[in-house]
Coordinates of C-alpha atoms in Angstrom, one line a residue:
Chain A
M1 CA -222.7 142.6 48.8
Y2 CA -221.1 142.6 45.4
I3 CA -220.3 139.4 43.5
Y4 CA -218.0 139.4 40.5
L5 CA -219.6 137.6 37.5
P6 CA -216.9 135.6 35.8
I7 CA -218.4 135.5 32.3
A8 CA -220.2 138.9 32.2
E9 CA -217.0 140.2 33.7
Q10 CA -218.5 142.7 36.0
P11 CA -219.6 142.9 39.7
I12 CA -223.3 142.9 40.5
H13 CA -225.2 143.3 43.8
A14 CA -225.9 139.7 44.9
L15 CA -229.0 140.6 47.0
V16 CA -230.5 142.5 44.1
V17 CA -230.1 139.6 41.8
L18 CA -231.5 137.2 44.4
G19 CA -234.4 139.6 44.9
I20 CA -235.2 139.8 41.2
G21 CA -235.0 136.0 40.9
W22 CA -237.4 135.7 43.9
L23 CA -239.8 138.2 42.4
I24 CA -239.8 136.4 39.0
G25 CA -240.4 133.1 40.9
V26 CA -243.4 134.6 42.8
I27 CA -244.9 135.6 39.4
M28 CA -244.2 132.1 38.1
G29 CA -245.9 130.6 41.1
M30 CA -248.9 132.9 40.9
V31 CA -249.6 133.0 37.2
G32 CA -248.1 129.7 36.1
I33 CA -245.9 131.0 33.3
G34 CA -242.2 131.2 33.3
G35 CA -240.6 134.6 34.1
G36 CA -237.9 134.3 31.4
F37 CA -239.5 136.8 29.2
L38 CA -239.4 139.4 32.0
L39 CA -236.0 138.3 33.4
T40 CA -233.9 138.7 30.3
P41 CA -234.9 142.3 29.6
L42 CA -234.4 143.1 33.3
M43 CA -230.9 141.7 33.2
I44 CA -230.2 143.8 30.1
F45 CA -231.5 146.9 31.9
F46 CA -229.0 146.0 34.7
G47 CA -226.1 146.2 32.2
I48 CA -225.5 142.5 31.6
P49 CA -224.6 142.1 27.9
S50 CA -227.5 140.7 26.0
P51 CA -225.8 137.4 24.8
V52 CA -224.8 136.6 28.5
A53 CA -228.3 137.6 29.8
V54 CA -230.0 135.3 27.2
A55 CA -227.8 132.3 27.8
S56 CA -227.8 132.6 31.6
V57 CA -231.5 133.0 31.9
A58 CA -232.0 129.9 29.8
N59 CA -229.8 128.1 32.4
Q60 CA -231.9 129.5 35.4
I61 CA -235.2 128.5 33.8
V62 CA -234.3 124.8 34.2
A63 CA -234.5 124.9 38.0
P64 CA -238.0 126.3 38.6
S65 CA -239.2 124.1 35.7
V66 CA -237.9 120.9 37.4
S67 CA -239.3 122.0 40.7
G68 CA -242.7 122.7 39.1
V69 CA -242.8 119.5 37.0
L70 CA -242.2 117.4 40.1
S71 CA -245.3 118.8 41.8
H72 CA -247.5 118.5 38.7
W73 CA -246.2 114.9 38.1
K74 CA -247.4 113.9 41.6
S75 CA -250.9 115.1 40.7
G76 CA -250.7 113.3 37.4
N77 CA -250.9 116.5 35.3
V78 CA -248.2 115.7 32.7
D79 CA -249.0 114.3 29.2
I80 CA -245.7 112.5 28.6
K81 CA -246.4 111.6 25.0
M82 CA -247.4 115.2 24.1
G83 CA -244.4 116.4 26.1
I84 CA -241.9 114.2 24.3
I85 CA -243.2 115.3 20.8
L86 CA -243.1 119.0 21.9
L87 CA -239.6 118.6 23.2
L88 CA -238.3 116.8 20.1
G89 CA -239.5 119.8 18.1
G90 CA -238.1 122.0 20.9
V91 CA -234.6 120.5 20.8
L92 CA -234.5 120.8 17.0
G93 CA -235.7 124.4 17.3
S94 CA -233.3 125.4 20.0
S95 CA -230.4 124.0 17.9
I96 CA -231.6 126.1 14.9
G97 CA -232.0 129.1 17.3
V98 CA -228.4 128.9 18.6
L99 CA -227.1 128.8 15.0
I100 CA -229.1 131.9 14.2
F101 CA -227.8 133.4 17.4
N102 CA -224.3 132.8 16.2
V103 CA -224.8 134.3 12.8
L104 CA -226.4 137.4 14.3
N105 CA -223.6 137.7 16.9
N106 CA -221.0 137.6 14.1
I107 CA -222.7 140.3 12.0
G108 CA -223.2 142.4 15.1
Q109 CA -226.9 142.7 15.0
L110 CA -227.7 140.3 17.8
D111 CA -228.5 143.0 20.3
L112 CA -231.0 144.6 18.0
V113 CA -232.7 141.3 17.2
I114 CA -233.0 140.3 20.8
K115 CA -234.5 143.7 21.8
F116 CA -236.8 143.9 18.8
S117 CA -238.2 140.4 19.2
Y118 CA -238.7 141.2 22.9
F119 CA -240.6 144.3 22.0
L120 CA -242.8 142.3 19.6
F121 CA -243.6 139.5 21.9
L122 CA -244.0 141.5 25.1
S123 CA -246.5 143.9 23.4
A124 CA -248.4 141.0 21.7
I125 CA -248.6 138.9 24.9
G126 CA -249.2 142.0 27.1
T127 CA -252.1 143.2 24.9
L128 CA -253.7 139.8 24.8
M129 CA -253.4 139.3 28.5
F130 CA -254.7 142.8 29.2
I131 CA -257.8 142.3 27.0
E132 CA -258.5 138.8 28.3
S133 CA -258.2 139.7 32.0
L134 CA -260.1 142.9 31.6
R135 CA -263.0 141.1 29.9
L136 CA -263.1 138.5 32.6
I137 CA -263.0 141.1 35.4
I138 CA -266.0 142.9 33.8
R139 CA -267.8 139.7 33.2
V140 CA -267.4 138.6 36.8
R141 CA -268.6 142.0 38.0
K142 CA -271.8 141.5 35.8
G143 CA -272.2 138.1 37.3
K144 CA -272.0 136.1 34.1
V145 CA -269.5 133.4 33.9
T146 CA -269.9 131.2 30.8
R147 CA -267.8 128.2 29.9
G148 CA -266.5 128.0 26.3
K149 CA -266.3 124.8 24.2
L150 CA -263.7 122.2 25.1
H151 CA -261.9 123.0 21.9
Q152 CA -262.7 124.1 18.4
H153 CA -262.0 122.2 15.2
N154 CA -260.2 124.0 12.4
W155 CA -258.0 123.2 9.5
L156 CA -255.1 122.4 11.8
H157 CA -257.0 119.2 12.7
G158 CA -256.9 118.1 9.1
L159 CA -253.1 117.6 9.0
P160 CA -251.7 114.1 8.3
F161 CA -249.9 111.7 10.7
K162 CA -252.8 111.7 13.2
T163 CA -252.1 110.0 16.5
R164 CA -254.0 109.6 19.7
F165 CA -253.0 111.3 22.9
R166 CA -254.8 109.4 25.5
K167 CA -254.1 111.6 28.5
S168 CA -255.2 114.8 26.7
K169 CA -258.1 113.0 25.0
L170 CA -257.0 114.2 21.6
Y171 CA -256.7 112.7 18.2
I172 CA -254.5 115.1 16.2
S173 CA -251.6 115.3 13.8
V174 CA -248.1 114.8 15.2
L175 CA -246.9 117.6 13.1
L176 CA -248.8 120.2 15.1
P177 CA -247.1 119.8 18.5
L178 CA -243.8 119.2 16.6
L179 CA -244.1 122.5 14.8
I180 CA -245.1 124.3 18.0
G181 CA -242.0 122.8 19.6
V182 CA -239.7 124.0 16.9
I183 CA -241.0 127.6 17.0
V184 CA -240.7 127.7 20.8
G185 CA -237.2 126.2 20.6
I186 CA -236.0 128.9 18.2
L187 CA -237.4 131.6 20.4
A188 CA -236.0 130.0 23.5
A189 CA -232.5 130.1 22.1
L190 CA -232.8 133.6 20.7
M191 CA -234.5 135.2 23.6
G192 CA -233.5 133.2 26.7
I193 CA -237.0 132.1 27.5
G194 CA -238.6 128.8 28.3
G195 CA -241.4 129.7 26.0
G196 CA -244.1 129.0 28.5
F197 CA -246.0 132.2 27.6
I198 CA -246.2 131.0 24.0
I199 CA -246.6 127.3 24.4
V200 CA -249.3 127.5 27.1
P201 CA -251.7 129.5 24.9
A202 CA -250.7 127.4 21.9
M203 CA -251.6 124.2 23.7
I204 CA -254.9 125.5 24.9
Y205 CA -256.1 127.3 21.7
L206 CA -254.3 125.4 18.9
L207 CA -254.1 121.8 20.3
G208 CA -257.2 122.0 22.5
M209 CA -255.5 120.3 25.4
P210 CA -257.3 120.2 28.8
T211 CA -256.1 123.2 30.9
S212 CA -255.2 121.0 33.9
L213 CA -252.5 119.3 31.8
V214 CA -251.1 122.3 30.1
V215 CA -248.8 123.8 32.7
G216 CA -247.2 120.5 33.8
T217 CA -246.7 119.4 30.2
S218 CA -245.2 122.7 29.1
L219 CA -242.8 122.8 32.1
F220 CA -241.8 119.2 31.2
Q221 CA -240.7 120.2 27.7
I222 CA -239.2 123.5 28.8
I223 CA -236.7 121.6 31.1
F224 CA -235.3 119.9 28.0
V225 CA -235.4 122.8 25.7
A226 CA -233.7 125.2 28.2
S227 CA -231.1 122.5 29.0
N228 CA -230.3 122.0 25.4
T229 CA -230.1 125.8 24.9
T230 CA -227.8 126.2 27.9
I231 CA -225.4 123.4 26.7
L232 CA -225.3 124.8 23.2
Q233 CA -224.8 128.4 24.3
A234 CA -222.0 127.3 26.6
S235 CA -220.2 125.2 24.1
Q236 CA -220.6 127.5 21.1
N237 CA -220.6 131.0 22.5
Q238 CA -219.3 130.7 26.1
T239 CA -222.0 133.1 27.2
V240 CA -223.5 131.1 30.2
D241 CA -222.7 132.9 33.4
I242 CA -223.1 130.2 36.0
V243 CA -222.8 132.6 38.9
L244 CA -225.5 134.8 37.6
A245 CA -227.7 131.8 36.8
F246 CA -227.1 130.4 40.2
L247 CA -228.2 133.6 42.0
L248 CA -231.3 133.9 39.8
L249 CA -232.4 130.3 40.2
L250 CA -231.8 130.3 43.9
G251 CA -234.1 133.3 44.2
S252 CA -236.7 131.9 41.8
V253 CA -237.1 128.4 43.3
I254 CA -237.9 130.0 46.6
G255 CA -240.1 132.6 45.0
V256 CA -242.2 130.0 43.2
Q257 CA -243.2 128.5 46.5
F258 CA -244.3 131.8 47.9
G259 CA -246.1 132.6 44.7
S260 CA -248.2 129.4 44.7
R261 CA -249.2 130.2 48.3
F262 CA -249.9 133.9 47.5
S263 CA -252.1 132.9 44.5
N264 CA -255.0 132.2 46.8
L265 CA -255.0 135.8 48.1
M266 CA -255.7 137.3 44.7
K267 CA -258.0 136.5 41.8
G268 CA -256.3 135.1 38.7
E269 CA -257.7 137.7 36.4
H270 CA -256.6 140.6 38.6
L271 CA -253.2 139.1 38.8
R272 CA -252.9 138.7 35.0
F273 CA -254.2 142.2 34.6
F274 CA -251.4 143.7 36.7
L275 CA -248.9 141.4 35.0
S276 CA -250.1 142.5 31.6
I277 CA -249.4 146.2 32.6
I278 CA -245.9 145.3 33.7
I279 CA -245.3 143.4 30.4
L280 CA -246.5 146.3 28.4
L281 CA -244.3 148.8 30.3
V282 CA -241.2 146.6 29.7
G283 CA -242.1 146.3 26.0
F284 CA -242.6 150.0 25.7
K285 CA -239.2 150.8 27.4
L286 CA -237.4 148.4 25.0
F287 CA -239.2 150.0 22.1
S288 CA -238.4 153.6 23.1
D289 CA -234.7 152.6 23.5
L290 CA -234.8 151.5 19.9
I291 CA -236.4 154.6 18.4
T292 CA -235.0 157.4 20.5
I293 CA -231.7 158.9 19.3
P294 CA -228.8 157.3 21.3
K295 CA -226.7 159.6 23.6
D296 CA -223.7 158.7 21.4
I297 CA -224.3 157.1 18.0
F298 CA -220.9 155.5 18.4
S299 CA -220.2 152.7 20.9
I300 CA -217.2 150.5 21.7
I301 CA -216.6 146.9 22.4
V302 CA -213.2 146.0 23.9
L303 CA -212.3 142.7 22.2
K304 CA -210.4 139.9 23.9
Chain B
M1 CA -184.3 161.3 53.6
V2 CA -181.6 162.4 51.1
I3 CA -181.8 161.4 47.5
A4 CA -178.8 162.0 45.3
N5 CA -178.6 162.6 41.6
E6 CA -182.1 163.9 41.4
N7 CA -183.4 160.3 41.2
I8 CA -187.0 159.6 41.8
V9 CA -188.0 156.6 43.9
A10 CA -191.5 155.2 44.1
D11 CA -193.4 152.2 45.3
L12 CA -196.9 150.7 45.1
S13 CA -198.9 149.4 48.0
E14 CA -199.6 146.4 45.9
N15 CA -198.1 144.8 42.8
N16 CA -200.6 142.1 42.3
V17 CA -204.3 142.6 42.0
E18 CA -206.5 139.5 42.0
I19 CA -210.0 139.5 40.6
S20 CA -211.8 137.2 42.9
T21 CA -215.5 136.6 43.5
T22 CA -215.8 139.7 45.6
F23 CA -213.8 142.1 43.3
S24 CA -215.4 145.4 42.7
G25 CA -212.4 147.5 41.7
A26 CA -209.1 148.1 43.5
K27 CA -207.3 151.0 45.2
I28 CA -203.6 151.0 45.1
L29 CA -201.4 153.6 46.8
L30 CA -198.6 155.0 44.8
F31 CA -196.0 156.9 46.9
G32 CA -192.4 157.9 46.7
A33 CA -189.8 160.6 47.0
Y34 CA -188.0 162.9 44.6
D35 CA -185.3 165.5 44.9
G36 CA -187.5 168.5 44.0
K37 CA -187.3 172.2 43.9
K38 CA -190.1 174.7 44.2
D39 CA -192.5 174.4 41.2
D40 CA -191.3 171.0 40.1
D41 CA -194.0 168.6 38.8
I42 CA -194.9 164.9 38.9
I43 CA -196.8 163.1 36.1
V44 CA -197.9 159.5 36.4
I45 CA -199.1 157.2 33.7
V46 CA -200.6 153.8 34.2
S47 CA -201.1 151.8 31.0
G48 CA -202.7 148.4 30.6
P49 CA -202.3 145.7 28.0
K50 CA -203.0 146.6 24.4
G51 CA -205.7 144.9 22.3
Q52 CA -208.4 145.4 19.7
V53 CA -211.3 147.8 20.2
K54 CA -214.3 147.7 18.0
V55 CA -216.1 151.0 17.4
E56 CA -219.7 150.7 16.2
K57 CA -221.8 153.4 14.6
K58 CA -225.5 153.4 14.8
S59 CA -227.8 155.0 12.3
K60 CA -231.6 155.2 11.8
K61 CA -233.0 152.7 9.4
Y62 CA -236.7 152.0 9.1
G63 CA -237.2 154.2 12.2
I64 CA -234.9 152.1 14.3
W65 CA -231.4 152.9 15.5
M66 CA -229.2 150.0 14.4
I67 CA -225.5 149.4 13.9
S68 CA -224.6 150.4 10.4
D69 CA -220.9 150.4 10.4
S70 CA -217.9 149.4 12.5
I71 CA -214.2 149.8 12.6
I72 CA -211.6 147.7 14.6
F73 CA -208.6 149.6 16.0
N74 CA -205.4 147.5 16.7
N75 CA -203.0 148.1 19.6
V76 CA -205.3 150.2 21.8
P77 CA -204.4 150.3 25.5
K78 CA -207.4 148.7 27.3
Y79 CA -206.6 150.9 30.3
Y80 CA -204.9 154.3 30.3
Y81 CA -204.6 156.6 33.2
I82 CA -202.8 160.0 33.5
A83 CA -202.3 161.8 36.8
S84 CA -200.4 165.0 37.6
N85 CA -200.0 167.6 40.3
R86 CA -201.4 170.4 38.2
K87 CA -202.7 171.1 34.6
I88 CA -200.4 169.3 32.3
I89 CA -200.5 172.1 29.8
N90 CA -198.8 174.3 32.4
I91 CA -196.1 171.6 33.1
T92 CA -194.6 171.1 29.7
N93 CA -195.0 172.0 26.0
K94 CA -197.4 170.6 23.4
K95 CA -194.7 168.5 21.7
E96 CA -193.7 166.7 24.8
I97 CA -197.3 166.1 25.8
I98 CA -198.0 164.3 22.5
K99 CA -194.6 162.5 22.5
K100 CA -195.0 161.1 26.1
G101 CA -198.7 160.3 25.8
F102 CA -200.1 162.9 28.2
D103 CA -203.1 163.6 26.1
L104 CA -205.8 161.0 25.6
N105 CA -206.9 162.5 22.2
T106 CA -203.5 162.0 20.7
L107 CA -202.5 158.6 22.2
K108 CA -200.7 156.4 19.6
L109 CA -202.9 153.6 18.4
G110 CA -202.4 150.9 15.9
N111 CA -203.9 150.9 12.4
T112 CA -207.5 149.9 11.6
E113 CA -208.5 146.4 10.3
K114 CA -210.3 148.0 7.4
K115 CA -208.4 150.7 5.5
I116 CA -209.9 154.1 5.9
S117 CA -208.9 157.7 5.0
L118 CA -207.2 160.0 7.5
P119 CA -210.2 162.4 8.0
E120 CA -212.4 159.3 8.5
R121 CA -210.0 157.8 10.9
E122 CA -210.1 161.0 12.9
I123 CA -213.9 160.7 13.3
W124 CA -213.7 157.1 14.5
R125 CA -210.7 157.9 16.7
K126 CA -212.6 160.7 18.4
A127 CA -215.6 158.3 19.0
L128 CA -213.2 155.7 20.5
T129 CA -211.6 158.2 22.9
R130 CA -214.9 159.6 24.0
N131 CA -216.3 156.1 24.7
M132 CA -213.1 154.8 26.4
I133 CA -213.3 157.8 28.7
S134 CA -217.1 157.4 29.4
Q135 CA -216.6 153.7 30.2
K136 CA -213.8 154.5 32.6
F137 CA -211.1 152.6 30.6
W138 CA -209.2 155.8 30.0
K139 CA -208.9 158.7 32.4
L140 CA -207.2 162.1 32.7
D141 CA -206.9 163.0 36.3
E142 CA -205.0 166.3 36.5
S143 CA -204.1 168.1 39.7
S144 CA -204.7 165.0 41.7
I145 CA -201.2 164.1 42.9
L146 CA -200.3 165.4 46.3
L147 CA -196.8 166.9 46.7
N148 CA -195.3 167.4 50.1
K149 CA -192.3 169.8 50.8
N150 CA -190.9 169.2 47.3
T151 CA -189.8 165.8 48.4
L152 CA -192.7 163.4 48.8
F153 CA -195.6 162.5 46.5
R154 CA -198.6 160.3 46.9
K155 CA -201.5 159.2 44.8
T156 CA -204.3 156.6 45.2
L157 CA -204.8 154.8 41.9
S158 CA -208.4 153.4 41.5
L159 CA -208.7 150.5 39.1
P160 CA -212.3 150.2 37.9
S161 CA -214.3 147.0 38.3
N162 CA -214.3 146.4 34.5
V163 CA -210.5 146.4 34.4
S164 CA -208.9 143.9 32.0
T165 CA -206.3 141.4 33.2
G166 CA -202.6 141.5 32.4
L167 CA -199.5 143.6 33.2
F168 CA -200.0 147.3 33.8
N169 CA -197.1 149.6 33.5
V170 CA -196.7 152.5 35.9
I171 CA -194.4 155.3 34.9
I172 CA -193.6 158.1 37.3
M173 CA -192.0 161.2 35.8
H174 CA -190.4 164.2 37.4
Y175 CA -190.5 167.5 35.5
R176 CA -188.5 170.7 36.1
K177 CA -189.3 173.8 34.0
G178 CA -190.9 171.6 31.4
L179 CA -188.1 169.2 31.1
L180 CA -188.0 165.5 32.2
I181 CA -185.2 165.1 34.7
S182 CA -186.0 161.7 36.2
R183 CA -188.3 158.7 35.8
E184 CA -189.1 155.5 37.5
E185 CA -191.1 152.5 36.4
S186 CA -193.1 149.9 38.2
S187 CA -195.8 147.5 37.3
I188 CA -199.1 146.0 38.6
K189 CA -200.1 142.5 37.6
I190 CA -203.8 142.0 37.4
S191 CA -205.1 138.5 37.2
K192 CA -208.3 136.5 37.8
S193 CA -208.0 134.3 40.9
G194 CA -210.0 131.8 42.9
I195 CA -213.4 130.5 41.9
S196 CA -213.9 133.3 39.5
A197 CA -210.8 132.4 37.5
S198 CA -211.6 128.7 37.5
I199 CA -215.1 129.3 36.3
Y200 CA -213.8 131.5 33.5
N201 CA -211.2 129.0 32.4
I202 CA -213.6 126.0 32.5
A203 CA -216.1 128.0 30.4
Q204 CA -213.4 128.7 27.8
E205 CA -211.6 125.4 27.7
Y206 CA -214.2 122.7 28.6
S207 CA -217.2 124.6 27.3
A208 CA -219.5 121.6 26.7
L209 CA -218.7 120.2 30.1
Y210 CA -219.3 123.6 31.6
G211 CA -222.8 123.7 30.0
I212 CA -223.6 120.3 31.3
I213 CA -222.5 121.2 34.8
A214 CA -224.7 124.4 34.6
V215 CA -227.7 122.3 33.7
V216 CA -227.0 119.6 36.3
L217 CA -226.7 122.3 39.0
A218 CA -230.0 123.8 38.0
V219 CA -231.8 120.4 37.9
F220 CA -230.4 119.5 41.3
I221 CA -231.5 122.8 42.9
G222 CA -234.9 122.5 41.3
W223 CA -235.3 119.0 42.7
F224 CA -233.9 120.0 46.1
A225 CA -236.2 123.0 46.4
N226 CA -239.2 120.7 45.6
M227 CA -238.0 118.2 48.3
I228 CA -237.7 120.9 51.0
F229 CA -240.8 122.8 50.3
R230 CA -243.0 119.7 50.0
R231 CA -242.2 119.1 53.7
I232 CA -243.0 122.6 54.9

């Protein structure tokens, strides 16, 4: 069944989009990080113009994040104070990001920047995840499971404006989560991601937050960053395809539920190992598209 | 049926095409009658609204293929379709082919936004033609019109799913020994309709509101999904 996308101005197979949304939702539910960074390149492979893919995926991320936060909220796994500081930075960052998006769109290099930053992030995250999960698999095989320190102290803990985060049992500078928020916000606007795959490791390794609070708190701030990005993209670039976003989010909110149930069937490190391979493959495909000679070095855009 | 004065008559199965939520291209039957003799020919042109088309050129910089130059052509038909009952080169002469727009490579286009030399324009022009054809905006469909007993003709016009909106002119021409002896014109109006049109219009005119609706919808579905699945 084909559905005509009013903003992307092309028909797309509705069941295929629902299925992709579902699959991304399953991954979210199993691994705990948002699927935006896989979804946007997938949409681009399906022929959705990059600006529309980025903006619509930002829109879809809101739904599974709301759904996820509500469950984490019930279990008391959200550090509101930390979340609010992260999201202040995030809103600022996503506004800067949309401005950069605009400039790049006007000079005609938006597509390149989106694809290139995807390649960089996917290969970095993919490699890290690959090494980490492989190590853990080997360690578990050998029967040695050691617990690391709660968190390490480094120069980042010497920054001014220190404040106490009771829930996370931290006494750190406000600037740190604020800066992380800004960076994630910029990336969210440019790449159509919630930033979970950046913010989760940043919260664990840079802030030293307890792992139990990390996913809920990151989802909490992603809701606001993704909403801000969606509204800004819609009002400035008119690139949010609500029909595409609707199909994707419908699939993903269902998928998340399946994913969180499936996650008991498989070990976390095995799951992350498979995911890291998928991520590396997507990154490699994007990269090979950038370096191989195009079929036609000329291309056209029919203007309005 | 008797047609006097060698007039050609034609009709379309549809004059209005609506791009609704389920649109995935349209098929329109063009049919009619002409007072023909043996070896007469029929050529049909469908041309869409004109607008700007940007041609971009990629080149390799720092090992990556990126857009290095672009040219905007004015007055380019966003859709152009030529159909005939046999090879057009066998129907009429070169001069007529260019004059009447039966050749995609020599279609009249507007000037470019940026001033460029004639040989340069030729390179960009060729790239434009090639890409308009590969993206199905332009098409040459020779030997596709069915003629019957030198009286009736029929052709199914297929509009692609990426078709632009606006008024499309359909010109039907009757040739005898290379000369145009009769012509008829009709038109197809293509417009967005239903939800699809409303969404597009709201996105353009009330863009901030549209963004807010998009977010509210996502929040609602996220909340709703949580409600439902908590109970299962």
